[in-house]
Tab-separated table of C-alpha atoms in Angstrom:
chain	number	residue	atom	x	y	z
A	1	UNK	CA	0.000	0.000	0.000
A	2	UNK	CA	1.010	3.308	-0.612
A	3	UNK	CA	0.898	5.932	2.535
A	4	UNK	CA	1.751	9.712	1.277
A	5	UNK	CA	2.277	11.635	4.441
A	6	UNK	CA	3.683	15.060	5.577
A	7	UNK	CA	5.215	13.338	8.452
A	8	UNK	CA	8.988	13.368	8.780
A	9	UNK	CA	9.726	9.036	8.087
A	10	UNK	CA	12.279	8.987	10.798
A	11	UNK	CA	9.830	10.323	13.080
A	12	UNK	CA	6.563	8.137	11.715
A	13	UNK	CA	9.010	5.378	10.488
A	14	UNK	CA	9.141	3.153	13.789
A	15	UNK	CA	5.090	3.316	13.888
A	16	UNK	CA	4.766	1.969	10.524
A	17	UNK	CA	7.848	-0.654	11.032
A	18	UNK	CA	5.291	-2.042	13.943
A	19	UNK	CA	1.923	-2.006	11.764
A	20	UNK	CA	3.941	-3.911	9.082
A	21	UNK	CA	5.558	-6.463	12.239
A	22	UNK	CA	1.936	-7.373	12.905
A	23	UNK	CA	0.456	-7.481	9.693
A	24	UNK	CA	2.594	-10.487	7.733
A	25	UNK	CA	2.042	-10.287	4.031
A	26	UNK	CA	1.618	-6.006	3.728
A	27	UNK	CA	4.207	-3.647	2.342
A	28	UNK	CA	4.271	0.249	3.019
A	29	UNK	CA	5.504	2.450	0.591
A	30	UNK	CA	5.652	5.375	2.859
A	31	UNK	CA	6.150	8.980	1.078
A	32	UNK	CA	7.031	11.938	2.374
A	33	UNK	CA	5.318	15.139	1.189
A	34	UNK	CA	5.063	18.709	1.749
A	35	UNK	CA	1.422	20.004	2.701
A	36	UNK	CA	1.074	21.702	-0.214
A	37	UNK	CA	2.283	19.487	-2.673
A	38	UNK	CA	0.490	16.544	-0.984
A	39	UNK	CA	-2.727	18.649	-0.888
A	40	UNK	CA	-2.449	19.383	-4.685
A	41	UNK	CA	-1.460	15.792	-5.995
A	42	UNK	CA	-4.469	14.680	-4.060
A	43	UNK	CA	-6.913	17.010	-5.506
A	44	UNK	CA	-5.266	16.155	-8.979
A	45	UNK	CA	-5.746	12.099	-8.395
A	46	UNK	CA	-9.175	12.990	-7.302
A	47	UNK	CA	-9.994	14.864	-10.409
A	48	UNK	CA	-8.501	12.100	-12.444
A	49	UNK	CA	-10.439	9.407	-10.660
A	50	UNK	CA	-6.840	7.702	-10.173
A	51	UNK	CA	-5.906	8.102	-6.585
A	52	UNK	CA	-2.348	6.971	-6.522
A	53	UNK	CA	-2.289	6.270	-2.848
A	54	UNK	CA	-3.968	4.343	-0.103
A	55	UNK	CA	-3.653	6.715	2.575
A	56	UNK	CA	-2.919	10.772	3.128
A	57	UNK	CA	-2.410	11.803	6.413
A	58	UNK	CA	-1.316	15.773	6.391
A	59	UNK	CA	-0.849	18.329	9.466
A	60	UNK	CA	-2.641	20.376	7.334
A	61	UNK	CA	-5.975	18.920	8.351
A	62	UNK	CA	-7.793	22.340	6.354
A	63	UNK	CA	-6.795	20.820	3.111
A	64	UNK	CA	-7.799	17.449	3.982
A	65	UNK	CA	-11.054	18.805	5.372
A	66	UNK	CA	-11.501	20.313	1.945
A	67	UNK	CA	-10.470	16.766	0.261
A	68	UNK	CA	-13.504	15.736	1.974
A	69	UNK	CA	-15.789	17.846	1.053
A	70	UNK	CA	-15.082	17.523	-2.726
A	71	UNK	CA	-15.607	13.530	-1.771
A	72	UNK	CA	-11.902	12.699	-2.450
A	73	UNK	CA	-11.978	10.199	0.021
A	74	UNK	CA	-14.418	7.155	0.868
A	75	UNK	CA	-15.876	6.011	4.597
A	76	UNK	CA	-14.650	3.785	7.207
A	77	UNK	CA	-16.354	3.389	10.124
A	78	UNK	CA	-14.948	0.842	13.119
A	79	UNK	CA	-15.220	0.560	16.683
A	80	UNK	CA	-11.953	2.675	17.007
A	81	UNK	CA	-12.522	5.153	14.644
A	82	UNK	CA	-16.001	5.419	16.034
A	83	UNK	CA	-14.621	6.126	19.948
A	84	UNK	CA	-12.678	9.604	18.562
A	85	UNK	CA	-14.033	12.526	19.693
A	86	UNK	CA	-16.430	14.417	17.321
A	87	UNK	CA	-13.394	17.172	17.249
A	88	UNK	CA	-11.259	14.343	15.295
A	89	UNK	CA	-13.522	12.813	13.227
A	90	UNK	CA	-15.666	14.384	10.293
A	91	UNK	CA	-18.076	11.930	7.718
A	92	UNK	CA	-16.393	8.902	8.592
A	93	UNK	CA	-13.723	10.026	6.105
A	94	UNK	CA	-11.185	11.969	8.431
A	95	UNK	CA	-10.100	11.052	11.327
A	96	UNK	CA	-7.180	13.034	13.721
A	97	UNK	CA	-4.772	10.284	14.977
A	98	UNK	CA	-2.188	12.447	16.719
A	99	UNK	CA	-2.341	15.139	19.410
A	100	UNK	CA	0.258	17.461	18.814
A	101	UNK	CA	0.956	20.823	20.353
A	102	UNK	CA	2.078	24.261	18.737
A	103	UNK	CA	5.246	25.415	21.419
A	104	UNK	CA	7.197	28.505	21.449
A	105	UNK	CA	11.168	27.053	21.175
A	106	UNK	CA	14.784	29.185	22.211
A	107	UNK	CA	17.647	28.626	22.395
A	108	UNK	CA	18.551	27.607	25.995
A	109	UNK	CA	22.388	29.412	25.517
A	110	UNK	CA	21.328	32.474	23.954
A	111	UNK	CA	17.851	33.560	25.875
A	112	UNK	CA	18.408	34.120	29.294
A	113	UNK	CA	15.768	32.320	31.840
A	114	UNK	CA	14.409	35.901	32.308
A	115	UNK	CA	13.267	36.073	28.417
A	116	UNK	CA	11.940	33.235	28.537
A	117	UNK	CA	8.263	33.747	26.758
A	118	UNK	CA	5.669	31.984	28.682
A	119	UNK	CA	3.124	33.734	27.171
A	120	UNK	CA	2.447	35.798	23.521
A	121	UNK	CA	2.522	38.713	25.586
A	122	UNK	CA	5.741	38.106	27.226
A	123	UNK	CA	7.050	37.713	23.554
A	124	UNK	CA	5.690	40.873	22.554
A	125	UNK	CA	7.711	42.303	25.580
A	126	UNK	CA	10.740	40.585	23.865
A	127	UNK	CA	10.110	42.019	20.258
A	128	UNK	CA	9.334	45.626	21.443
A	129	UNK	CA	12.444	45.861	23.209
A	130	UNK	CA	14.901	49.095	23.382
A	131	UNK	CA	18.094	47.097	23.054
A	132	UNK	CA	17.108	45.236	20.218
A	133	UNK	CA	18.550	41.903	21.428
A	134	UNK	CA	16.082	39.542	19.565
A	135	UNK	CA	15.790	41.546	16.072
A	136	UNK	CA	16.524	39.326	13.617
A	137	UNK	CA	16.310	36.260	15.376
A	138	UNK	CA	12.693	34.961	16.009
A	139	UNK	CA	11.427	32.514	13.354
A	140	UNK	CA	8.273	31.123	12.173
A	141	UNK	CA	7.047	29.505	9.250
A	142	UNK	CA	6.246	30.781	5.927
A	143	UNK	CA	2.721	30.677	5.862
A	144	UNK	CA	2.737	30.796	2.076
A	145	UNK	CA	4.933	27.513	1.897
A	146	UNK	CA	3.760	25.372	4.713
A	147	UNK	CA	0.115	24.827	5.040
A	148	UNK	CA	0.387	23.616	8.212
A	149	UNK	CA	2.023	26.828	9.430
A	150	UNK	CA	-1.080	28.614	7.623
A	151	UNK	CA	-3.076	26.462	9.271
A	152	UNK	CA	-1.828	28.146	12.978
A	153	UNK	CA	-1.482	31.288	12.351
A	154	UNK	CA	-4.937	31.509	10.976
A	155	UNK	CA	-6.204	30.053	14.275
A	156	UNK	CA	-4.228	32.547	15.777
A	157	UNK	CA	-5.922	35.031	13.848
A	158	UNK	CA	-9.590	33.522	15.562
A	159	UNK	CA	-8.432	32.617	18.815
A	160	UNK	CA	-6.167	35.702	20.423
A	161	UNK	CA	-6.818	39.107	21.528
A	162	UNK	CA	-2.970	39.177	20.311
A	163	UNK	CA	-2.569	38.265	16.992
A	164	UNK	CA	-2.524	42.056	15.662
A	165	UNK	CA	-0.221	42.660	18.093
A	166	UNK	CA	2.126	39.645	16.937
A	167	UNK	CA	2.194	40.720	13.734
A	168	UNK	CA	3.382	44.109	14.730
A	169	UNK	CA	5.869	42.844	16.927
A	170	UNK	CA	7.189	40.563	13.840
A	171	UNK	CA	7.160	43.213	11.778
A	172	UNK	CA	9.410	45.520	14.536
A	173	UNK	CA	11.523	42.805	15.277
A	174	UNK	CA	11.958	42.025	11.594
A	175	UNK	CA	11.444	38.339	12.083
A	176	UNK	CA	12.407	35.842	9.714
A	177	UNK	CA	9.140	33.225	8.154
A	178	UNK	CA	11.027	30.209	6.616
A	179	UNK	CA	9.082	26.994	5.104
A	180	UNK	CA	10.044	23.818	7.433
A	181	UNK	CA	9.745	22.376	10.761
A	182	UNK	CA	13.282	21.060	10.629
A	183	UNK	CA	14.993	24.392	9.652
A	184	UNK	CA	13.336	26.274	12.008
A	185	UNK	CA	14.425	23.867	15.062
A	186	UNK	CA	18.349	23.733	13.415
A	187	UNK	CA	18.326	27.504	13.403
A	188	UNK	CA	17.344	27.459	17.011
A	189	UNK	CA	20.041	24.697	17.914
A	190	UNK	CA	22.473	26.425	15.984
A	191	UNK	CA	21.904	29.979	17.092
A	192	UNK	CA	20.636	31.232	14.068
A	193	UNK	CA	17.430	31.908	15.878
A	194	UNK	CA	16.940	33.068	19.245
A	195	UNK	CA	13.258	32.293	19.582
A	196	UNK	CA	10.994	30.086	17.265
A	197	UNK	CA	7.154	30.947	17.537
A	198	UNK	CA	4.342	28.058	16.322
A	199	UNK	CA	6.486	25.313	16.234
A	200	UNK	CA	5.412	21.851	15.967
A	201	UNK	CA	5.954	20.156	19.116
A	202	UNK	CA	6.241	16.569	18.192
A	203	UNK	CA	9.141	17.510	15.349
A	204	UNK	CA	11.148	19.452	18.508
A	205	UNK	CA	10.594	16.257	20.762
A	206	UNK	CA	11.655	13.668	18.102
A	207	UNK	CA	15.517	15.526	17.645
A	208	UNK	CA	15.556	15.930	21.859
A	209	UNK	CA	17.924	18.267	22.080
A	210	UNK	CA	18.950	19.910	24.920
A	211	UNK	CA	20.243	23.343	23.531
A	212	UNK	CA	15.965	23.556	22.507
A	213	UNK	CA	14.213	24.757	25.628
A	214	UNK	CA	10.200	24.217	24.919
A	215	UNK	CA	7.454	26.142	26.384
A	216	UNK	CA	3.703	25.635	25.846
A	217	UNK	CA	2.174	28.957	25.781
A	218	UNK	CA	0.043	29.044	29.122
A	219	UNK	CA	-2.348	32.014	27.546
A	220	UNK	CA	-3.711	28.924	25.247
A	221	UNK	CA	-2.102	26.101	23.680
A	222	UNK	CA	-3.273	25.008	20.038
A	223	UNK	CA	-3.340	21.245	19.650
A	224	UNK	CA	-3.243	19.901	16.090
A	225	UNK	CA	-4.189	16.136	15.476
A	226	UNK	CA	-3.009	15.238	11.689
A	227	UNK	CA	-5.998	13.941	9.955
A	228	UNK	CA	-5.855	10.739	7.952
A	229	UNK	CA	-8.261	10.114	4.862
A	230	UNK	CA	-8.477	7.018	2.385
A	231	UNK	CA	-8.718	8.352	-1.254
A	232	UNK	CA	-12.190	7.261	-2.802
A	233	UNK	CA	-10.871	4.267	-4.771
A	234	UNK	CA	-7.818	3.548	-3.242
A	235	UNK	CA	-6.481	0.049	-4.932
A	236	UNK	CA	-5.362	-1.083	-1.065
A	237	UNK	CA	-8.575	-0.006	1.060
A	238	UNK	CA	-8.644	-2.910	3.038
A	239	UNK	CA	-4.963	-2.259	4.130
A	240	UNK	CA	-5.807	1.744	4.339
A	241	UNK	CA	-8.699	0.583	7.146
A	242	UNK	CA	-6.569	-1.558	8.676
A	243	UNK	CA	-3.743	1.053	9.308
A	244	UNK	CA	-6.092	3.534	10.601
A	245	UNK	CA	-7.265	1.107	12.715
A	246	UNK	CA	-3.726	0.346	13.927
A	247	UNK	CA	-3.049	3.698	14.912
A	248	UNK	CA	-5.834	4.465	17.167
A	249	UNK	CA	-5.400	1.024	18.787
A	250	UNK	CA	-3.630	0.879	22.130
A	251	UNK	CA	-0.275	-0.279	20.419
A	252	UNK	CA	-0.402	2.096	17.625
A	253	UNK	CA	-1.301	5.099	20.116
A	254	UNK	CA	1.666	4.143	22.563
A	255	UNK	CA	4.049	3.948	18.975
A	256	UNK	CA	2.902	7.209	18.081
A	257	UNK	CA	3.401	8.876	21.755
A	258	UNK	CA	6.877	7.008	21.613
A	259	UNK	CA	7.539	9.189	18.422
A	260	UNK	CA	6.511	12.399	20.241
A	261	UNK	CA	3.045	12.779	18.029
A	262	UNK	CA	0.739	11.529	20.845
A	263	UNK	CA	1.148	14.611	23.627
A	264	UNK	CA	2.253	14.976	26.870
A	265	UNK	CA	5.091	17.175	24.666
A	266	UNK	CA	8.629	17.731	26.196
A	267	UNK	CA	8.481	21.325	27.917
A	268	UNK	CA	10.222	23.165	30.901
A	269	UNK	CA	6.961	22.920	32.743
A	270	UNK	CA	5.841	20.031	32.440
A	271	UNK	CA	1.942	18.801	31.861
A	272	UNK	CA	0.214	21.924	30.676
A	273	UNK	CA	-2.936	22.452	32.661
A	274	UNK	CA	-6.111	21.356	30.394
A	275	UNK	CA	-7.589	24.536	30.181
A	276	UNK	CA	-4.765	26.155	28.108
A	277	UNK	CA	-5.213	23.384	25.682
A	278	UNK	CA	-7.076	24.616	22.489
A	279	UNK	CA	-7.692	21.485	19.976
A	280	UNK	CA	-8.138	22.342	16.413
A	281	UNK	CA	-11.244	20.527	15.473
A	282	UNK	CA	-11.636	18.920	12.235
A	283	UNK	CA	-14.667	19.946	11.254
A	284	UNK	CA	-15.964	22.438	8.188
A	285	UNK	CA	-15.295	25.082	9.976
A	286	UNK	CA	-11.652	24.911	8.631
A	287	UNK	CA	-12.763	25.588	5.441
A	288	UNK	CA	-13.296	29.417	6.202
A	289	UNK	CA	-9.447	29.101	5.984
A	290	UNK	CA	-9.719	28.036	2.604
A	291	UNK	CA	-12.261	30.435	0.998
A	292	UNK	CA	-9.873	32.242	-1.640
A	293	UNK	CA	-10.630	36.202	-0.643
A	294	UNK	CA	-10.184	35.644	3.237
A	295	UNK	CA	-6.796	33.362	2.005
A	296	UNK	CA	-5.744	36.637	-0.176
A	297	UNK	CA	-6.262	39.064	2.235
A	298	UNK	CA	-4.561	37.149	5.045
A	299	UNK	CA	-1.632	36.720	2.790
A	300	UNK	CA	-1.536	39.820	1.532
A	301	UNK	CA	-1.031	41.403	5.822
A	302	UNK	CA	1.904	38.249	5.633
A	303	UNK	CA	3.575	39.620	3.074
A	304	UNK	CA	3.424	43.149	4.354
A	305	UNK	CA	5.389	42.061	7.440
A	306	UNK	CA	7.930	40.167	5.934
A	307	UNK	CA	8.660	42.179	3.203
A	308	UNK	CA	7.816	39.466	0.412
């Protein structure tokens, strides 16, 4: 069967490894994609009526939610799928099977324990500054290049008081918006960055390194769970269900967490309390993110603060 994911195969590889262990006879050709490529050769397959995988499962659950709702992929239901919560499952035809968090990351060399940001507001403290220690060095992602780093800020956009605010502070601390997960935590290791805002936790936890202090923000906390969809006429369905199936199980959960994709994440504090948590339901409410003029506009304020 063929699995196209976004997720980084040394950090997803071990899961699959075990699915395969217990499941004598299947092969996984496992392919890793970025969002937006992933997102497009899936539409394209769609349109084509020749899906040329078995399985997607994408951080940038918008895109899949919008797979859906062209009916690019074709129901499952089980007894596992069925137990999710209603905020990670959608038509029988997504289903979230990690819980992931979105952390602040610094570098633990460079940013004194008195910078630390604990909060969006304590990193707008940082970025408005006199001395101008952090200008130039607080990353994010490119929102234009990673859909999952779209995906954030535009529940950023719906979910803080802050977010204009943010964007200022970006703008006066001329931050820097790159594409990937794994460039973004480098650049922190390295010193390159000071400060890394919106990062995926599970990617930070999988290179556990400690010159990468984490901190889950403690004003709110977005959780992401990647959603996983089985194109409508995959040629390995059977296989597709079973994987699913796999994942949510006991074994495949503990596999997952193992990998860093199941929370509790790695952080200075330790469990965040559950009312910070904010989970990013997969529902069709993600498509607002989608709609073309809201996409343009929110763009178009990127772009103004880092100069593109």
């Amino acid at each position: 069967m063929v699995l196209r994911s976004t997720t980084d195969i040394k950090v997803l590889g071990p899961t699959i490894d075990d699915f395969v262990a217990r499941n004598p006879g299947v092969a996984v050709d496992f392919q890793q994609w970025g969002s937006n490529d992933l997102y497009a050769a899936t539409a394209r397959d769609c349109d084509a009526g020749r899906p040329a995988a078995d399985a997607v499962l994408s951080s940038a659950v918008q895109q899949m939610v919008e797979l859906v709702n062209r009916a690019c992929a074709q129901p499952y239901r089980s007894s596992l799928t069925a137990s999710l919560p209603a905020a990670r499952r959608w038509r029988d035809e997504i289903w979230g099977v990690t819980l992931e968090p979105a952390v602040i990351i610094y570098n633990t060399h460079l940013v004194p324990a008195a910078d630390v940001p604990r909060t969006r507001f304590a990193l707008l403290d940082l970025m408005r500054r006199s001395d101008r220690r952090y200008d130039g060095k607080i990353a994010t992602y490119d929102i234009e290049a990673s859909g999952l780093g779209y995906l954030f800020a535009f529940e950023d956009s719906l979910e803080a008081s802050t977010f204009g605010s943010l964007i200022e502070g970006f703008s006066r601390a001329h931050a820097v918006a790159t594409c990937c997960s794994a460039e973004i935590i480098k650049g922190v290791s390295d010193g390159t960055y000071k400060i890394a805002y919106n990062v995926l936790g599970s990617y930070v936890n999988a290179r556990r390194d400690p010159g990468v202090g984490v901190v889950l923000p403690l004003d709110y906390t977005l959780v992401l769970s990647r959603g996983y969809m089985i194109p409508r006429g995959a040629g390995h369905a059977a296989w597709a269900e079973r994987l699913v199936d796999f994942l949510l199980s006991p074994a495949g959960q503990q596999d997952l967490s193992r990998a860093g994709l199941v929370m509790v994440s790695r952080t200075d504090e330790g469990t965040p309390p559950e009312s910070v948590l904010r989970p990013i339901a997969i529902t069709p409410v993600l498509l607002v993110a989608l709609d073309a003029q809201k996409r343009a506009q929110f763009i178009r304020r990127w772009r103004d603060v880092f100069g593109r």
